[in-house]
Structures are given as structure tokens and as C-alpha cells.
mmCIF file of C-alpha atoms in Angstrom:
data_model
loop_
_atom_site.group_PDB
_atom_site.id
_atom_site.type_symbol
_atom_site.label_atom_id
_atom_site.label_comp_id
_atom_site.label_asym_id
_atom_site.label_seq_id
_atom_site.Cartn_x
_atom_site.Cartn_y
_atom_site.Cartn_z
ATOM 1 C CA MET A 1 -115.745 -66.218 -129.566
ATOM 2 C CA ALA A 2 -118.004 -63.330 -130.370
ATOM 3 C CA ALA A 3 -117.429 -61.446 -133.547
ATOM 4 C CA ARG A 4 -116.407 -57.848 -133.152
ATOM 5 C CA ARG A 5 -118.691 -55.307 -134.541
ATOM 6 C CA THR A 6 -117.046 -52.233 -135.972
ATOM 7 C CA VAL A 7 -118.266 -49.296 -137.922
ATOM 8 C CA VAL A 8 -115.816 -47.971 -140.442
ATOM 9 C CA ARG A 9 -116.372 -44.972 -142.651
ATOM 10 C CA ARG A 10 -114.910 -45.321 -146.052
ATOM 11 C CA ASN A 11 -115.429 -42.633 -148.575
ATOM 12 C CA ASP A 12 -119.196 -41.985 -148.619
ATOM 13 C CA TYR A 13 -120.581 -45.181 -147.139
ATOM 14 C CA TYR A 14 -120.497 -47.185 -143.917
ATOM 15 C CA VAL A 15 -119.293 -50.723 -143.498
ATOM 16 C CA ASP A 16 -121.044 -52.506 -140.603
ATOM 17 C CA GLY A 17 -119.195 -55.344 -138.874
ATOM 18 C CA ASN A 18 -116.244 -57.403 -140.010
ATOM 19 C CA THR A 19 -118.085 -58.623 -143.062
ATOM 20 C CA VAL A 20 -120.036 -56.451 -145.354
ATOM 21 C CA ARG A 21 -123.707 -57.114 -144.896
ATOM 22 C CA LYS A 22 -125.229 -53.872 -145.925
ATOM 23 C CA VAL A 23 -123.809 -50.802 -147.544
ATOM 24 C CA ARG A 24 -125.423 -47.555 -146.591
ATOM 25 C CA GLU A 25 -124.963 -44.245 -148.276
ATOM 26 C CA PHE A 26 -123.562 -41.479 -146.108
ATOM 27 C CA ASP A 27 -125.741 -38.451 -146.069
ATOM 28 C CA GLU A 28 -123.681 -35.326 -145.778
ATOM 29 C CA PRO A 29 -125.296 -32.627 -143.716
ATOM 30 C CA GLN A 30 -126.055 -29.410 -145.428
ATOM 31 C CA ARG A 31 -123.475 -26.812 -144.787
ATOM 32 C CA ARG A 32 -124.686 -23.618 -143.265
ATOM 33 C CA PRO A 33 -123.358 -20.370 -144.581
ATOM 34 C CA ALA A 34 -120.828 -18.686 -142.290
ATOM 35 C CA PRO A 35 -122.382 -15.996 -140.114
ATOM 36 C CA ARG A 36 -121.724 -12.472 -141.190
ATOM 37 C CA ARG A 37 -119.283 -10.566 -139.096
ATOM 38 C CA ARG A 38 -120.450 -7.277 -137.798
ATOM 39 C CA THR A 39 -118.329 -4.419 -138.855
ATOM 40 C CA ARG A 40 -119.961 -2.003 -136.479
ATOM 41 C CA ARG A 41 -117.610 -1.085 -133.625
ATOM 42 C CA LYS A 42 -118.817 -1.474 -130.076
ATOM 43 C CA PRO A 43 -118.685 1.654 -127.990
ATOM 44 C CA SER A 44 -115.753 1.816 -125.587
ATOM 45 C CA SER A 45 -116.690 1.000 -121.993
ATOM 46 C CA ILE A 46 -113.996 3.350 -120.644
ATOM 47 C CA GLY A 47 -115.366 6.857 -120.480
ATOM 48 C CA ARG A 48 -113.651 10.124 -119.693
ATOM 49 C CA GLY A 49 -114.936 10.145 -116.104
ATOM 50 C CA TYR A 50 -113.554 6.676 -115.473
ATOM 51 C CA VAL A 51 -110.148 7.619 -116.890
ATOM 52 C CA PHE A 52 -110.113 10.815 -114.791
ATOM 53 C CA MET A 53 -110.987 8.861 -111.647
ATOM 54 C CA LEU A 54 -108.218 6.311 -112.334
ATOM 55 C CA ALA A 55 -105.708 9.118 -112.933
ATOM 56 C CA CYS A 56 -106.685 10.809 -109.648
ATOM 57 C CA ALA A 57 -106.432 7.521 -107.745
ATOM 58 C CA GLY A 58 -103.002 6.850 -109.244
ATOM 59 C CA LEU A 59 -101.832 10.354 -108.383
ATOM 60 C CA ILE A 60 -103.070 10.071 -104.794
ATOM 61 C CA THR A 61 -101.356 6.680 -104.460
ATOM 62 C CA LEU A 62 -98.114 8.129 -105.810
ATOM 63 C CA ILE A 63 -98.264 11.064 -103.371
ATOM 64 C CA CYS A 64 -98.915 8.694 -100.442
ATOM 65 C CA CYS A 65 -95.978 6.496 -101.462
ATOM 66 C CA LEU A 66 -93.640 9.466 -101.731
ATOM 67 C CA GLY A 67 -94.795 10.761 -98.341
ATOM 68 C CA TYR A 68 -94.213 7.351 -96.802
ATOM 69 C CA LEU A 69 -90.732 7.117 -98.287
ATOM 70 C CA SER A 70 -89.769 10.587 -97.056
ATOM 71 C CA ALA A 71 -91.102 9.820 -93.552
ATOM 72 C CA GLU A 72 -89.222 6.515 -93.526
ATOM 73 C CA SER A 73 -86.040 8.317 -94.585
ATOM 74 C CA ALA A 74 -86.479 10.928 -91.835
ATOM 75 C CA VAL A 75 -87.012 8.207 -89.215
ATOM 76 C CA GLN A 76 -83.914 6.347 -90.404
ATOM 77 C CA THR A 77 -81.855 9.559 -90.251
ATOM 78 C CA LYS A 78 -83.064 10.262 -86.698
ATOM 79 C CA MET A 79 -82.282 6.698 -85.625
ATOM 80 C CA ASN A 80 -78.757 7.019 -87.017
ATOM 81 C CA SER A 81 -78.224 10.307 -85.167
ATOM 82 C CA VAL A 82 -79.580 8.779 -81.928
ATOM 83 C CA GLU A 83 -77.157 5.873 -82.283
ATOM 84 C CA ALA A 84 -74.278 8.302 -82.825
ATOM 85 C CA LEU A 85 -75.311 10.280 -79.722
ATOM 86 C CA GLU A 86 -75.535 7.076 -77.675
ATOM 87 C CA VAL A 87 -71.988 6.207 -78.716
ATOM 88 C CA GLN A 88 -70.875 9.687 -77.634
ATOM 89 C CA ILE A 89 -72.615 9.252 -74.270
ATOM 90 C CA GLU A 90 -70.908 5.903 -73.703
ATOM 91 C CA ASN A 91 -67.517 7.420 -74.554
ATOM 92 C CA GLN A 92 -68.141 10.362 -72.216
ATOM 93 C CA LYS A 93 -69.224 8.023 -69.397
ATOM 94 C CA ALA A 94 -66.049 6.003 -69.859
ATOM 95 C CA LYS A 95 -63.956 9.208 -69.671
ATOM 96 C CA ASN A 96 -65.874 10.356 -66.584
ATOM 97 C CA ASP A 97 -65.349 7.017 -64.844
ATOM 98 C CA GLU A 98 -61.648 7.166 -65.652
ATOM 99 C CA LEU A 99 -61.357 10.711 -64.271
ATOM 100 C CA GLN A 100 -63.329 9.756 -61.147
ATOM 101 C CA THR A 101 -60.955 6.871 -60.546
ATOM 102 C CA LYS A 102 -57.962 9.216 -60.959
ATOM 103 C CA ILE A 103 -59.503 11.700 -58.529
ATOM 104 C CA ASN A 104 -60.265 9.022 -55.951
ATOM 105 C CA THR A 105 -56.755 7.625 -56.109
ATOM 106 C CA SER A 106 -55.118 11.070 -55.971
ATOM 107 C CA VAL A 107 -56.976 12.205 -52.834
ATOM 108 C CA ASP A 108 -55.017 11.675 -49.641
ATOM 109 C CA LEU A 109 -57.572 11.514 -46.814
ATOM 110 C CA SER A 110 -54.965 11.808 -44.079
ATOM 111 C CA HIS A 111 -53.684 15.058 -45.609
ATOM 112 C CA ILE A 112 -57.259 16.427 -45.769
ATOM 113 C CA TYR A 113 -57.826 15.518 -42.088
ATOM 114 C CA GLN A 114 -54.533 17.159 -41.082
ATOM 115 C CA VAL A 115 -55.320 20.403 -42.962
ATOM 116 C CA ALA A 116 -58.908 20.513 -41.626
ATOM 117 C CA THR A 117 -57.967 19.989 -37.976
ATOM 118 C CA GLN A 118 -54.687 21.867 -37.751
ATOM 119 C CA GLU A 119 -54.999 24.738 -40.209
ATOM 120 C CA LEU A 120 -58.766 25.325 -40.275
ATOM 121 C CA GLY A 121 -59.520 24.413 -36.674
ATOM 122 C CA MET A 122 -62.284 21.901 -37.471
ATOM 123 C CA VAL A 123 -63.275 19.201 -34.993
ATOM 124 C CA TYR A 124 -65.471 16.124 -35.039
ATOM 125 C CA ALA A 125 -68.983 16.581 -33.634
ATOM 126 C CA ASN A 126 -69.740 15.085 -30.229
ATOM 127 C CA PRO A 127 -72.571 12.522 -30.010
ATOM 128 C CA ASP A 128 -74.712 14.998 -28.009
ATOM 129 C CA GLN A 129 -74.403 17.571 -30.799
ATOM 130 C CA ILE A 130 -75.931 15.260 -33.421
ATOM 131 C CA LEU A 131 -79.723 15.605 -33.901
ATOM 132 C CA LEU A 132 -81.636 12.820 -35.638
ATOM 133 C CA TYR A 133 -85.036 13.323 -37.243
ATOM 134 C CA ASP A 134 -87.585 11.083 -38.925
ATOM 135 C CA LYS A 135 -88.535 11.899 -42.480
ATOM 136 C CA THR A 136 -92.292 11.935 -43.001
ATOM 137 C CA GLU A 137 -92.071 12.330 -46.751
ATOM 138 C CA SER A 138 -89.922 10.121 -48.884
ATOM 139 C CA GLU A 139 -89.049 12.732 -51.512
ATOM 140 C CA TYR A 140 -87.615 15.776 -49.738
ATOM 141 C CA VAL A 141 -87.558 17.732 -46.446
ATOM 142 C CA ARG A 142 -88.487 21.409 -46.289
ATOM 143 C CA GLN A 143 -87.115 23.360 -43.373
ATOM 144 C CA ASN A 144 -89.391 26.211 -42.334
ATOM 145 C CA ASN A 145 -88.046 26.881 -38.808
ATOM 146 C CA GLU A 146 -84.685 26.823 -37.138
ATOM 147 C CA ILE A 147 -83.480 23.538 -35.742
ATOM 148 C CA PRO A 148 -84.042 23.592 -31.932
ATOM 149 C CA LYS A 149 -81.019 23.460 -29.628
ATOM 150 C CA ASN A 150 -81.149 20.910 -26.791
#
């Protein structure tokens, strides 16, 4: 078994090993005097121009934020009014459909035919009186001349 070697500091000398073989005096290092603190103040790195620039940037940012908030509020108001108008349109369409259904059910086609033929003297057109034409344009037909009689 190998003997442990330790160095222990006791008071002002060293003890080497587990048995005292040699006592050495501890030399204390010389203490250095504490450095003097400077009492002179360093100049401030923030100048008037820098503060003015920061204030302008903050003001511009604030104005942009307020403009954004007002625009967002206006958009939200418009969206709410559009939704209200869409609801009104849906209600009006429902009323119109209901009225159209009432009109269609109240119309008596046999009565209309009887009044048209007996009281107004109207008659159905004969097949030779019907003229067919081909549309060349898909949007509308403009009539510039009279329709020819065959």
C-alpha cells in the first residue's frame, strides 16, 4: 500500500505527507495597494441629437400604430354593415319568393285564356305565321329593318 501524500497548510507553514519530514515557512505575498478609483465622470454617450432622433422615431411609430388601429376599426365597421345588408338581402329574397309563390298559385290560366280569346279576340298563331331566325351573336339581336312577310 502506497502512502498518501498530502499537503496541509497550518498556520504559516506547510506539512508535507502523512508524517512530518520537513517544515517550511509560508511566505506571504506582498499585498498591493488597492487601485485608486477615478472620481472623474465619463461623458454621457447619449447626446441631444440621439435623443431627438429616438423621440421622432417613437412619435412616427405611435402615429403609424394609431393610423393602423383606425383603419382596422373602419374595416371592421364596414364588414359589420355588409353583413347586416346581406341579412337584409336574404330576408327580402325570402319575401320575394313567398310572394312569387302566392302569385303563381293565385293565377288561373284557364280564366286568362277565356278572357283573352272571348273578350279581347286573341287567337293562337298558325304554324305558317311563325318565323324562326338564327342568332349570329350570343348577347343580343338588333333589329334594323322590318321583318319580311312570307
